[in-house]
XYZ file of C-alpha atoms in Angstrom:
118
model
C 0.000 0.000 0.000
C 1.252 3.449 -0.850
C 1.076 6.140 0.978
C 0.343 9.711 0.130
C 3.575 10.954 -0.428
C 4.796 8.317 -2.473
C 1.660 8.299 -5.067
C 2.711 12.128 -5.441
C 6.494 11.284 -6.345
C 5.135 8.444 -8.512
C 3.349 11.037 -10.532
C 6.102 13.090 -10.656
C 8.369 10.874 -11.739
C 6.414 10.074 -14.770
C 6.545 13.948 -15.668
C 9.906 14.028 -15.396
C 10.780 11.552 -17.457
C 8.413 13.206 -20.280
C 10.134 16.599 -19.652
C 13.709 14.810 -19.961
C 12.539 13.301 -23.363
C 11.623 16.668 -24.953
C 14.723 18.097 -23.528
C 13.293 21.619 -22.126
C 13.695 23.873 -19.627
C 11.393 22.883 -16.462
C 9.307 24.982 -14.600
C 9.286 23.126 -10.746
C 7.164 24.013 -8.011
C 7.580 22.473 -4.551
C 5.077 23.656 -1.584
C 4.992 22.430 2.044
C 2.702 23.968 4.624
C 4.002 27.239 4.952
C 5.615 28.190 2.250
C 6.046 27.326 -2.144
C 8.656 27.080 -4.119
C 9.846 27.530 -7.647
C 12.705 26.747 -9.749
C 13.565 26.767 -13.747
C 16.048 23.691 -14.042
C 18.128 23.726 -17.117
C 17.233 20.456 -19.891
C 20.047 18.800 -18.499
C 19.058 19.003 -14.945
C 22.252 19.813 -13.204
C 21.786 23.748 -13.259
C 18.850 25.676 -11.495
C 18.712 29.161 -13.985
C 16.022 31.211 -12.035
C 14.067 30.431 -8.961
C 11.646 32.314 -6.348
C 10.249 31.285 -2.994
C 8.025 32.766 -0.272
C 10.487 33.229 1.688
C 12.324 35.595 -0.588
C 13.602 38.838 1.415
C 11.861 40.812 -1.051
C 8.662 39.195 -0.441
C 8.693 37.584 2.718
C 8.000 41.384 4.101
C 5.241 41.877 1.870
C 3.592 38.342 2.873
C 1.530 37.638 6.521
C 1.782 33.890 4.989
C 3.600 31.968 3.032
C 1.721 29.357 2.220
C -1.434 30.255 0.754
C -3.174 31.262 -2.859
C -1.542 35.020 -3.088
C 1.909 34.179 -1.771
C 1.628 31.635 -4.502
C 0.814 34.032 -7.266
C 3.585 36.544 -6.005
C 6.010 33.863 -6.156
C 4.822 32.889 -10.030
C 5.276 36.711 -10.962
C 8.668 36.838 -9.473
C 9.604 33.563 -11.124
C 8.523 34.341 -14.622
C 10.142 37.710 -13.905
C 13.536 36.441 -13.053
C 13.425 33.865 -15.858
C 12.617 36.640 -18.441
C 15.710 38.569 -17.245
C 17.628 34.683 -18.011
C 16.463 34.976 -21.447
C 13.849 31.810 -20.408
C 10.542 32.502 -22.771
C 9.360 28.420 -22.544
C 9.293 26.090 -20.320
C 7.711 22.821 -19.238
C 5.404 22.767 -16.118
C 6.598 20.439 -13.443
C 4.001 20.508 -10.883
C 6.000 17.629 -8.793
C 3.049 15.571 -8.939
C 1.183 18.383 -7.155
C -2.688 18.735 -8.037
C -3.375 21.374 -10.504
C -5.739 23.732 -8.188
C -5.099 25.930 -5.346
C -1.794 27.236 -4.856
C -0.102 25.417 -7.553
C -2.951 26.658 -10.321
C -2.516 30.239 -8.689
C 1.079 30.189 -9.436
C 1.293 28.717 -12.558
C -1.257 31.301 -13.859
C 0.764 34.354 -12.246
C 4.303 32.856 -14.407
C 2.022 32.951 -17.351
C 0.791 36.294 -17.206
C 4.390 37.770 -16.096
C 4.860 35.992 -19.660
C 6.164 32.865 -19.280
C 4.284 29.862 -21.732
C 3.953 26.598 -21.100
């Protein structure tokens, strides 16, 4: 029997192997309780090119919590931001075998809008 955590890595390992295939840039979000993640990861894996968190300086001030739908969608602005000023126009979503609502639908909708596609 698997538990919760491993289901979600299961599903994310099955994106990631897709992602490797087509050889692109990855968009990948990690969130925990209190706070969410992102990073662009380079096609080969090894190199993270851009990344934003809640608990950015720059944000953290600006943010009572990390870890709900508007840190979320600060956090995709400031990624799609940074990656624009990498020269990163395209990636590939890797929602880490995340469910695509809530926080991770709020950020992924903010890096598109700051102009980011995927």
């Amino acid at each position: 029997m698997m538990n919760k955590k491993q289901m979600r890595l299961r599903r994310a390992r099955k994106t990631r192997a897709k992602i490797a295939e087509l050889k692109m840039v990855r968009l990948c979000i990690n969130r925990t309780g209190l706070h969410i993640y992102a990073q662009i990861i380079s096609p080969c894996g090894s190199r993270v090119l851009a990344s934003a968190s809640s608990l950015d300086s720059d944000l953290k001030a600006s943010l009572p919590n990390g870890g709900n739908v508007a840190a979320a969608a600060l956090v995709g602005k400031l990624v799609a931001e940074r990656a624009k000023k990498a020269g990163i126009e395209e990636v590939a979503f890797d929602r880490s075998g995340f469910k695509y609502h809530g926080r991770i639908k709020a950020l992924a909708e903010a890096a598109r809008e700051g102009g980011l596609r995927f």
